[in-house]
Amino acid sequence: MTIIKKMIEYIWNKKKINKNVRLCGMIFLIKNTWKIIKINFEELIVFLLCYHAASILIVYNFYSSSIDFALKKAGYSYITAENVMSFIKNPISILLITANMLIMIVLVGFEIICLLENYRASNYNVQLKAYKIFLVGIFKVGKIIKDGNILKVIPGLMIVPFISIHFIIQEVSSIKILNYLAQSIYESFHYKDMIYLLIFVILVVSLLSAFIFPFVTLGEKNAIDAFLVSFRVIGGKAKKSFRYLIEWNIMLSIFILLINALAIVISALIISLLYSSDVALANLLIVYDWIKLLSGFFSNMVGIAGNIAFIFSIYSLYRFNTLEEYKDELNIYTALTNKTFKAATFMISLLIVVIEFVYSYKMIEKSTQIAQEILVTTQVTAHRGGASYAPENTMIALKAAVEVKADYAEIDVQETRDGVVVLLHDSSLKRTTGYNKYIWEVNYDEVARLDAGSKFGSKFAGEKIPTLDEVIEYCKGKLNLNIEIKNNRHNENIAQRVLEVIEENDAQDFCVITSMDYALLGDVKEINPDIRTGYILKMAYGNFENNVNADFLSIKHTYATKKVITAAHSCGKEVHVWTVNSRSDIERMKLLDVDNIITDRPVTVREVLASEQSGAGFIELLKIITR
């Protein structure tokens, strides 16, 4: 009976809504929205940047930990397009993904409450500091819980898909697991029109729910009343509101695209001044990937804050509060100037800043790894540390690999007679240094005196053979390492020694160990089960599920076929291919959807991959800019 009564009230009251909506036009709403935003504009920006940065840290750390845990429970090393559906169907995965989604929804819900309170304050020319926006949100949530109204707010969360549409589109196209999942669902669904219909229905319901939050949290209505009022504002004869919200989001999308384009152009101009043309292009393509990733952050911030401001602008036409009616709420803001509150706020803010700084530092230190975990991209590995630019397996080669923005450097390690792990491909020192002895016959002090650069070119004279310890110390935060252990039958403790160096440098997150010796990989896993390992194969056949000691496969590119790649991916194993240098081979590897290309030409690989992803015309434009 209650619902019927509400529906009757809806029919009688819709004229009031229609009149208010008809009185305004799009230009008026835009001006009113900007007026509401600009009162606390600077503080709002500070709040949004801090809140979204903190939210990303929370979500990323929980996401990363939960995905790693779920992968172990599912028996996979990696998520691939072929195994994503079976991974998602695992009960533990379902539980953890649901928890991730709930965390994100709660964070967005709290942000909406903070924004609504900020915009309401702005509507009465009340200025709020960034920390007050946050604290008012906390007080409002506390009041909702205290009054037992938490269930009234939950239906308002239906608005999340609509106000986050820019963010969702950006992230599904950029984030690996979301991209794989979307592709798998789309390809496995026979009635694809139903997918589009479902998306449309979700967005329409989300749009119809646009005013539940303001009417519940600001207007003190219950959920049913709020939904019916929201429906009256959006539906019925007041279809202008529907149209205005669509037009507003089109404008937000154009704004986001323009900012992204401007960021790319500015980055291109800066990079072109700092680097030569080839290196500039490689650097710009990496920056372009990061711009795509950060544009998700930006679009989420603009989409939520912009939509809530516009919704409040329409809401304010319906809800005619006087300043007298608002006095109780103003008392909250006044109370926040109290010395006790100021001291408490300072301590809370300081704690948040310290936590954010620590987490941000760790994320920046691991930025290369984070980007590769998140972004949908084929990674690039510089062969033998960057052997086409400088003497192989030397520090100067690794510096070149960093300069051309390789994701990984593949290096070869062996140990000296006195047990020091050094970079060396051949067992003999003769080819690279001219010293006719095997590595197991000499101590490190002899190796340290050898010239490993002159044979490559006179300008590299005096370049030394580095230790693994020196290399890891240099590469931390700059470059991931693919450490190939060479089993020369004179280094039975090599696995233990390599792991000791990695663990002493806290380098497990950016180092993987590979070998052609499968038994040696077993030794590595026995000592440290968490280190990622790769089995190097000159040809590929057999059952990849049996390779339990290998998290990924490293295959000679001539033996890489669609069947092999699909079989490996189905087992949750990535596929790295070596050594790929020609454009035609690079293009073939991209079509096969390999995960990592090991090459002597990282810049060329990056260029071909980017051409495939972004269009040749776009790459040519970047070339022109960076010349």
XYZ file of C-alpha atoms in Angstrom:
627
model
C 0.000 0.000 0.000
C 2.888 2.337 0.789
C 4.344 1.976 -2.711
C 0.884 2.580 -4.311
C 0.481 5.686 -2.176
C 3.887 6.911 -3.273
C 3.015 6.347 -6.928
C -0.202 8.402 -6.513
C 1.844 11.187 -4.922
C 4.238 10.934 -7.874
C 1.379 11.553 -10.356
C 0.044 14.534 -8.375
C 3.408 16.140 -7.698
C 5.181 15.760 -11.048
C 3.834 19.116 -12.283
C 5.851 20.865 -9.601
C 9.036 19.171 -10.788
C 8.282 19.808 -14.457
C 7.761 23.505 -13.809
C 11.104 23.896 -12.039
C 12.963 21.999 -14.761
C 11.292 23.947 -17.583
C 12.341 27.227 -15.947
C 15.989 26.451 -16.581
C 18.007 25.682 -19.687
C 21.331 23.994 -20.267
C 23.266 27.272 -20.259
C 21.689 28.242 -16.949
C 22.546 24.844 -15.417
C 26.159 25.052 -16.606
C 26.514 28.533 -15.104
C 24.863 27.404 -11.875
C 27.107 24.324 -11.706
C 30.249 26.397 -12.209
C 29.045 28.884 -9.579
C 28.676 26.014 -7.092
C 32.095 24.578 -7.966
C 34.116 27.804 -7.972
C 33.216 28.914 -4.408
C 35.520 26.237 -2.965
C 37.392 25.424 -6.189
C 40.995 25.345 -4.900
C 40.117 23.414 -1.750
C 37.924 21.045 -3.766
C 40.864 20.246 -6.077
C 43.110 19.562 -3.068
C 40.458 17.294 -1.544
C 39.923 15.399 -4.816
C 43.643 14.879 -5.457
C 44.317 13.668 -1.911
C 41.189 11.520 -1.710
C 41.686 9.867 -5.095
C 45.392 9.302 -4.439
C 44.557 7.643 -1.112
C 41.763 5.619 -2.744
C 44.104 4.356 -5.463
C 46.672 3.307 -2.855
C 44.012 1.409 -0.893
C 42.440 -0.225 -3.947
C 45.740 -1.084 -5.664
C 47.297 -2.674 -2.573
C 44.189 -4.726 -1.821
C 43.782 -5.608 -5.518
C 47.428 -6.667 -5.869
C 47.429 -8.788 -2.706
C 44.057 -10.410 -3.423
C 44.925 -11.228 -7.058
C 48.232 -12.824 -6.008
C 46.436 -14.864 -3.340
C 43.660 -15.939 -5.731
C 46.198 -16.908 -8.425
C 48.019 -19.191 -5.998
C 44.776 -20.814 -4.897
C 43.704 -21.287 -8.528
C 47.093 -22.800 -9.440
C 48.053 -20.094 -11.954
C 51.137 -17.914 -12.250
C 49.563 -15.230 -14.440
C 46.170 -14.086 -15.669
C 45.835 -14.445 -19.431
C 43.000 -14.005 -21.908
C 42.678 -17.798 -22.103
C 42.416 -18.545 -18.360
C 40.638 -15.425 -17.088
C 37.149 -16.992 -17.125
C 38.184 -20.094 -15.166
C 40.076 -17.813 -12.766
C 37.011 -15.591 -12.269
C 34.761 -18.623 -11.636
C 36.942 -19.810 -8.746
C 35.010 -19.224 -5.448
C 37.986 -17.488 -3.826
C 38.342 -15.207 -6.854
C 34.624 -14.376 -6.726
C 34.879 -13.536 -3.021
C 37.962 -11.330 -3.427
C 36.692 -9.566 -6.562
C 33.398 -8.864 -4.775
C 35.361 -7.449 -1.833
C 37.349 -5.241 -4.238
C 34.159 -3.947 -5.829
C 32.555 -3.250 -2.444
C 35.616 -1.290 -1.322
C 35.487 0.819 -4.494
C 31.731 1.410 -4.173
C 32.067 2.432 -0.510
C 34.899 4.825 -1.407
C 32.810 6.377 -4.204
C 29.758 6.563 -1.924
C 31.713 8.413 0.747
C 33.142 10.754 -1.890
C 29.618 11.550 -3.140
C 28.524 12.450 0.399
C 31.576 14.711 0.834
C 30.952 16.389 -2.528
C 27.245 16.959 -1.841
C 28.037 18.578 1.504
C 30.712 20.726 -0.149
C 28.357 21.847 -2.915
C 25.595 22.579 -0.423
C 28.017 24.734 1.559
C 29.042 26.492 -1.670
C 25.385 27.096 -2.473
C 25.201 29.196 0.710
C 28.601 30.849 0.080
C 30.169 28.893 2.943
C 33.852 28.223 2.279
C 35.322 24.890 3.349
C 38.963 23.861 3.609
C 39.902 20.535 2.022
C 40.163 18.788 5.379
C 36.733 20.139 6.377
C 35.174 18.632 3.264
C 36.551 15.299 4.450
C 35.475 15.756 8.071
C 31.975 16.969 7.168
C 31.656 13.780 5.122
C 32.657 11.729 8.174
C 30.149 13.586 10.374
C 27.426 13.057 7.792
C 28.158 9.321 7.564
C 28.181 9.158 11.374
C 24.797 10.871 11.484
C 23.382 8.478 8.863
C 24.585 5.472 10.879
C 23.417 6.960 14.206
C 19.923 7.644 12.805
C 19.745 4.110 11.399
C 19.512 5.392 7.820
C 22.340 3.382 6.294
C 19.884 1.189 4.337
C 18.297 4.337 2.894
C 21.618 5.386 1.381
C 22.492 2.044 -0.248
C 20.017 2.415 -3.183
C 21.729 5.705 -3.990
C 24.848 3.756 -4.932
C 23.036 2.718 -8.114
C 24.290 6.015 -9.524
C 27.916 4.781 -9.527
C 27.889 3.193 -13.046
C 26.609 6.419 -14.612
C 28.921 8.917 -12.907
C 31.905 6.570 -13.380
C 31.244 5.760 -17.051
C 34.312 7.722 -18.243
C 36.509 5.884 -15.738
C 35.009 2.455 -16.538
C 35.567 2.830 -20.298
C 39.136 4.045 -19.760
C 40.064 1.281 -17.321
C 38.466 -1.595 -19.257
C 40.521 -0.604 -22.296
C 43.757 -0.180 -20.308
C 43.794 -2.567 -17.334
C 44.851 -6.096 -18.169
C 42.428 -8.204 -16.112
C 39.414 -6.003 -16.972
C 40.307 -6.079 -20.661
C 40.717 -9.868 -20.654
C 37.452 -10.313 -18.754
C 35.475 -8.003 -21.064
C 36.845 -9.763 -24.161
C 36.128 -13.222 -22.749
C 32.538 -12.357 -21.796
C 31.881 -10.738 -25.154
C 33.359 -13.637 -27.160
C 31.626 -16.360 -25.113
C 28.176 -14.731 -25.244
C 26.095 -15.949 -28.200
C 23.539 -13.134 -28.087
C 25.780 -10.094 -28.206
C 22.833 -7.703 -28.557
C 21.814 -8.783 -25.051
C 25.113 -7.441 -23.721
C 24.425 -4.018 -25.208
C 20.852 -4.141 -23.891
C 22.076 -5.051 -20.397
C 24.593 -2.185 -20.415
C 21.856 0.186 -21.591
C 19.452 -0.955 -18.839
C 22.142 -0.584 -16.154
C 22.946 2.947 -17.320
C 19.272 3.953 -17.516
C 18.548 2.628 -13.988
C 21.712 4.351 -12.793
C 20.601 7.596 -14.421
C 17.094 7.341 -12.947
C 18.744 6.962 -9.535
C 20.741 10.167 -9.961
C 18.864 12.126 -7.292
C 18.480 9.441 -4.619
C 21.695 10.459 -2.840
C 20.940 14.193 -2.565
C 17.309 13.625 -1.555
C 18.285 11.019 1.076
C 21.412 12.680 2.494
C 20.391 16.324 2.084
C 16.589 16.171 1.856
C 16.133 13.559 4.592
C 13.763 11.434 2.471
C 13.562 7.644 2.611
C 14.813 5.523 -0.298
C 11.382 4.988 -1.937
C 10.511 8.687 -1.761
C 13.942 9.616 -3.052
C 13.744 7.208 -6.000
C 10.255 8.435 -6.977
C 11.344 12.062 -6.774
C 14.480 11.182 -8.748
C 12.270 9.448 -11.333
C 10.039 12.539 -11.517
C 13.033 14.797 -12.115
C 14.499 12.518 -14.806
C 11.376 10.862 -16.236
C 7.806 11.878 -16.948
C 7.466 15.047 -18.981
C 10.655 16.463 -17.519
C 12.822 14.659 -20.064
C 15.010 17.747 -20.296
C 16.885 16.623 -17.191
C 17.689 13.322 -18.894
C 18.899 15.149 -21.983
C 20.863 17.678 -19.927
C 22.716 14.946 -18.026
C 23.629 13.212 -21.293
C 24.801 16.497 -22.835
C 26.771 17.318 -19.689
C 28.597 13.991 -19.858
C 29.389 14.495 -23.534
C 30.990 17.823 -22.565
C 32.920 16.146 -19.738
C 34.168 13.497 -22.195
C 35.356 16.150 -24.647
C 37.102 17.994 -21.801
C 38.864 14.797 -20.662
C 39.978 13.988 -24.234
C 41.321 17.521 -24.737
C 43.310 17.376 -21.493
C 44.751 13.975 -22.488
C 45.704 15.287 -25.939
C 47.298 18.365 -24.386
C 49.272 16.169 -21.967
C 50.594 14.073 -24.880
C 51.613 17.126 -26.933
C 53.341 18.825 -23.977
C 55.121 15.561 -23.071
C 56.236 15.152 -26.690
C 57.651 18.673 -26.832
C 59.536 18.278 -23.534
C 60.922 14.842 -24.450
C 61.984 16.057 -27.911
C 64.136 18.699 -26.220
C 65.786 16.166 -23.905
C 66.481 13.173 -26.192
C 67.556 12.310 -29.729
C 64.711 11.358 -32.110
C 64.842 7.528 -31.770
C 65.226 7.555 -28.012
C 62.653 10.354 -27.749
C 60.033 8.216 -29.493
C 60.666 5.258 -27.156
C 60.390 7.525 -24.115
C 57.241 9.163 -25.431
C 55.552 5.813 -26.045
C 56.197 4.882 -22.406
C 54.876 8.268 -21.281
C 51.850 7.710 -23.519
C 51.111 4.444 -21.672
C 51.321 6.266 -18.350
C 49.092 9.063 -19.644
C 46.498 6.429 -20.546
C 46.759 4.988 -17.049
C 46.643 8.355 -15.285
C 43.785 9.538 -17.486
C 41.701 6.902 -15.691
C 42.554 8.675 -12.423
C 41.733 12.062 -13.992
C 38.518 10.924 -15.702
C 37.276 9.325 -12.474
C 37.922 12.526 -10.555
C 36.314 14.773 -13.186
C 33.441 12.363 -13.873
C 32.367 11.990 -10.252
C 32.952 15.585 -9.124
C 31.483 17.050 -12.328
C 28.377 14.863 -12.354
C 27.611 15.352 -8.672
C 27.969 19.127 -9.111
C 25.552 19.092 -12.063
C 23.088 16.836 -10.225
C 23.229 19.131 -7.191
C 22.617 22.099 -9.485
C 19.351 20.504 -10.685
C 18.507 19.334 -7.145
C 18.897 22.868 -5.801
C 16.117 24.024 -8.148
C 13.756 21.574 -6.488
C 14.924 21.925 -2.903
C 14.420 25.534 -1.821
C 16.114 25.579 1.587
C 16.415 28.935 3.304
C 19.520 29.918 5.216
C 17.473 29.642 8.420
C 16.578 26.020 7.595
C 20.239 25.363 6.965
C 21.414 26.819 10.287
C 21.842 23.452 12.006
C 24.097 22.263 9.217
C 26.108 25.490 9.362
C 26.717 24.833 13.046
C 28.691 21.752 12.031
C 31.034 23.862 9.893
C 31.379 26.420 12.678
C 32.211 23.660 15.146
C 35.074 22.616 12.917
C 36.877 25.878 13.725
C 37.053 24.773 17.364
C 40.658 24.410 18.625
C 40.133 20.784 19.618
C 38.884 19.966 16.147
C 41.780 21.861 14.610
C 44.303 19.868 16.641
C 42.577 16.563 15.882
C 42.316 17.480 12.221
C 46.007 18.390 12.073
C 47.025 15.032 13.577
C 44.702 13.068 11.279
C 45.886 15.025 8.232
C 49.535 14.531 9.197
C 48.990 10.792 9.622
C 47.266 10.556 6.228
C 50.063 12.556 4.549
C 52.769 10.331 6.086
C 50.955 7.135 5.073
C 50.363 8.470 1.554
C 54.014 9.542 1.260
C 55.311 6.118 2.318
C 52.948 4.252 -0.001
C 53.559 6.707 -2.849
C 57.323 6.295 -2.481
C 56.980 2.523 -2.629
C 54.711 2.752 -5.676
C 57.097 5.128 -7.477
C 59.994 2.801 -6.639
C 57.981 -0.075 -8.177
C 56.446 2.048 -10.968
C 57.847 -0.071 -13.817
C 56.479 -3.269 -12.292
C 53.113 -1.680 -11.436
C 52.630 -0.386 -14.965
C 53.351 -3.828 -16.407
C 50.975 -5.538 -13.969
C 48.146 -3.163 -14.780
C 48.492 -2.064 -18.400
C 47.403 -4.119 -21.385
C 50.681 -4.296 -23.293
C 53.324 -6.625 -24.690
C 56.514 -6.025 -22.739
C 59.940 -5.396 -24.252
C 63.174 -6.986 -23.026
C 66.643 -5.744 -24.019
C 68.716 -8.824 -24.969
C 71.911 -9.280 -22.929
C 71.267 -6.001 -21.185
C 71.197 -3.913 -24.361
C 73.856 -5.551 -26.517
C 73.035 -3.572 -29.660
C 73.944 -0.291 -27.959
C 76.970 -1.239 -25.875
C 79.079 -4.257 -24.832
C 76.763 -7.084 -23.719
C 76.135 -7.704 -20.036
C 77.786 -4.477 -18.891
C 76.585 -1.520 -16.858
C 76.713 0.803 -19.861
C 74.482 -1.610 -21.806
C 71.972 -1.588 -18.951
C 72.045 2.208 -18.876
C 71.210 2.170 -22.589
C 68.310 -0.228 -21.897
C 66.988 2.209 -19.302
C 67.364 5.112 -21.743
C 65.341 3.385 -24.485
C 62.698 2.451 -21.897
C 62.922 -1.330 -22.121
C 60.654 -3.051 -19.593
C 63.238 -5.745 -18.824
C 66.901 -6.401 -19.432
C 67.868 -10.028 -20.023
C 71.245 -10.749 -18.433
C 73.353 -13.909 -18.093
C 75.020 -14.832 -14.813
C 77.713 -17.259 -13.713
C 79.969 -17.406 -10.679
C 83.708 -16.996 -10.281
C 85.970 -19.476 -8.559
C 85.513 -17.646 -5.256
C 81.701 -17.614 -5.581
C 80.962 -14.074 -6.790
C 78.005 -13.901 -9.200
C 78.932 -11.871 -12.298
C 77.358 -11.097 -15.671
C 78.748 -13.313 -18.448
C 77.162 -15.219 -21.334
C 79.946 -17.595 -22.420
C 81.769 -19.856 -20.014
C 85.016 -18.517 -21.471
C 86.132 -14.929 -20.974
C 87.931 -14.827 -24.331
C 85.198 -13.523 -26.687
C 84.313 -10.459 -24.651
C 87.604 -9.682 -22.858
C 90.354 -11.534 -24.777
C 91.353 -13.358 -21.573
C 91.601 -17.062 -22.447
C 90.255 -18.635 -19.279
C 86.967 -20.057 -18.045
C 85.003 -18.147 -15.447
C 85.281 -20.931 -12.865
C 89.087 -20.802 -13.134
C 89.485 -17.215 -11.916
C 88.681 -15.230 -8.791
C 86.651 -12.055 -8.900
C 89.650 -9.743 -8.351
C 91.047 -10.978 -11.699
C 87.691 -10.547 -13.445
C 87.359 -7.006 -12.066
C 90.556 -5.959 -13.871
C 89.465 -7.198 -17.315
C 88.381 -4.891 -20.163
C 84.951 -6.013 -21.407
C 84.388 -3.015 -23.689
C 87.223 -2.606 -26.197
C 86.153 -5.511 -28.418
C 82.786 -3.828 -28.965
C 84.302 -0.412 -29.698
C 87.204 1.761 -28.654
C 84.938 4.284 -26.930
C 83.914 1.539 -24.491
C 87.497 0.722 -23.468
C 87.805 -0.022 -19.779
C 84.197 -1.178 -19.316
C 84.161 -3.843 -16.593
C 82.265 -7.085 -16.023
C 79.755 -6.118 -13.312
C 78.579 -8.211 -10.391
C 74.907 -9.120 -10.063
C 74.829 -7.111 -6.844
C 75.976 -3.937 -8.663
C 73.456 -4.467 -11.451
C 70.487 -4.979 -9.120
C 71.426 -1.914 -7.102
C 71.510 0.191 -10.289
C 68.316 -1.222 -11.826
C 66.078 -0.854 -8.772
C 63.218 1.457 -9.720
C 64.501 1.786 -13.302
C 64.428 -1.605 -14.997
C 63.177 -5.146 -14.392
C 65.700 -7.960 -14.717
C 65.419 -11.322 -16.450
C 68.337 -13.189 -14.878
C 69.340 -16.225 -16.918
C 71.408 -18.641 -14.865
C 73.997 -20.430 -16.993
C 74.625 -23.914 -15.632
C 78.208 -24.630 -16.687
C 78.459 -27.747 -14.446
C 81.049 -25.957 -12.302
C 78.604 -23.905 -10.223
C 76.381 -26.261 -8.260
C 75.482 -23.542 -5.731
C 74.633 -20.900 -8.329
C 70.864 -20.929 -7.599
C 71.479 -20.338 -3.891
C 73.988 -17.556 -4.590
C 71.744 -15.722 -7.070
C 68.791 -15.859 -4.667
C 70.948 -14.549 -1.828
C 71.900 -11.504 -3.906
C 68.262 -10.894 -4.898
C 66.974 -11.233 -1.333
C 69.763 -9.102 0.164
C 68.776 -6.302 -2.218
C 65.018 -6.811 -1.645
C 64.732 -7.235 -5.417
C 62.251 -10.096 -5.691
C 59.535 -7.822 -7.093
C 61.524 -6.774 -10.167
C 63.654 -9.856 -10.854
C 62.744 -13.117 -12.582
C 65.042 -16.123 -12.934
C 65.258 -18.114 -16.153
C 67.282 -21.108 -17.274
C 67.468 -23.843 -19.890
C 68.070 -26.247 -16.998
C 64.643 -27.226 -15.638
C 66.168 -28.979 -12.610
C 67.915 -25.741 -11.679
C 64.539 -23.960 -11.698
C 63.348 -26.653 -9.300
C 66.244 -25.744 -6.986
C 65.224 -22.085 -7.185
C 61.591 -22.860 -6.308
C 62.637 -25.117 -3.453
C 64.654 -22.300 -1.894
C 62.179 -19.498 -2.673
C 58.746 -20.578 -3.998
C 57.654 -16.953 -4.503
C 60.337 -15.929 -6.993
C 59.058 -15.914 -10.577
C 60.821 -18.337 -12.901
C 60.921 -18.961 -16.647
C 61.867 -22.094 -18.580
C 63.905 -21.338 -21.724
C 63.016 -23.604 -24.654
C 64.630 -23.797 -28.077
C 61.457 -25.507 -29.247
C 58.017 -25.938 -27.684
C 56.033 -29.137 -27.345
C 54.434 -31.314 -24.662
C 52.118 -30.548 -21.754
C 52.898 -27.155 -20.226
C 50.882 -27.984 -17.084
C 53.715 -30.316 -16.073
C 56.193 -27.413 -15.924
C 55.285 -26.614 -12.324
C 58.673 -25.007 -11.633
C 58.190 -22.439 -14.412
C 55.822 -19.490 -14.089
C 56.381 -18.543 -17.727
C 57.952 -19.983 -20.860
C 60.720 -18.369 -22.889
C 60.550 -19.760 -26.433
C 62.661 -19.251 -29.544
C 60.463 -17.074 -31.765
C 60.605 -19.427 -34.753
C 58.718 -22.057 -32.707
C 56.070 -19.670 -31.401
C 52.676 -20.594 -32.872
C 49.106 -19.717 -31.954
C 48.584 -23.253 -30.650
C 51.634 -23.038 -28.377
C 50.723 -19.576 -27.062
C 47.104 -20.571 -26.379
C 48.166 -23.779 -24.599
C 50.591 -21.889 -22.354
C 48.088 -19.123 -21.596
C 45.421 -21.696 -20.724
C 47.780 -22.998 -18.029
C 48.256 -19.500 -16.647
C 51.768 -19.127 -18.042
C 53.064 -16.119 -19.926
C 55.089 -16.583 -23.116
C 58.309 -14.670 -23.766
C 59.916 -15.018 -27.215
C 63.556 -14.585 -28.225
C 65.441 -13.101 -30.060
C 63.120 -11.026 -32.283
C 64.715 -8.298 -34.403
C 63.001 -7.981 -37.798
C 59.834 -5.907 -38.203
C 57.967 -8.802 -39.808
C 58.794 -11.092 -36.872
C 57.824 -8.408 -34.367
C 54.474 -7.942 -36.112
C 53.908 -11.719 -36.120
C 54.656 -11.945 -32.384
C 52.190 -9.145 -31.712
C 49.484 -10.963 -33.677
C 50.221 -14.126 -31.675
C 49.605 -12.135 -28.470
C 52.924 -13.001 -26.822
C 53.563 -11.372 -23.463
C 57.188 -10.321 -23.832
C 59.533 -9.814 -26.792
C 63.259 -10.243 -26.152
C 65.160 -8.203 -28.713
C 68.342 -6.372 -29.676
C 66.136 -3.532 -31.000
C 63.873 -2.322 -28.158
C 63.000 0.982 -29.858
C 61.863 -0.761 -33.057
C 59.768 -3.259 -31.080
C 58.162 -0.461 -29.064
C 57.389 1.445 -32.266
C 55.803 -1.570 -34.008
C 53.739 -2.471 -30.936
C 52.519 1.099 -30.569
C 51.629 1.254 -34.263
C 49.469 -1.834 -33.815
C 47.771 -0.431 -30.720
C 47.350 3.229 -31.628
C 47.492 3.361 -35.405
C 50.418 4.047 -37.694
C 49.223 7.616 -38.295
C 49.447 8.412 -34.592
C 52.992 7.042 -34.388
C 54.036 9.037 -37.458
C 52.640 12.148 -35.766
C 54.694 11.421 -32.648
C 57.775 10.914 -34.837
C 57.273 14.342 -36.389
C 56.821 15.980 -32.972
C 59.950 14.332 -31.513
C 62.280 15.143 -34.410
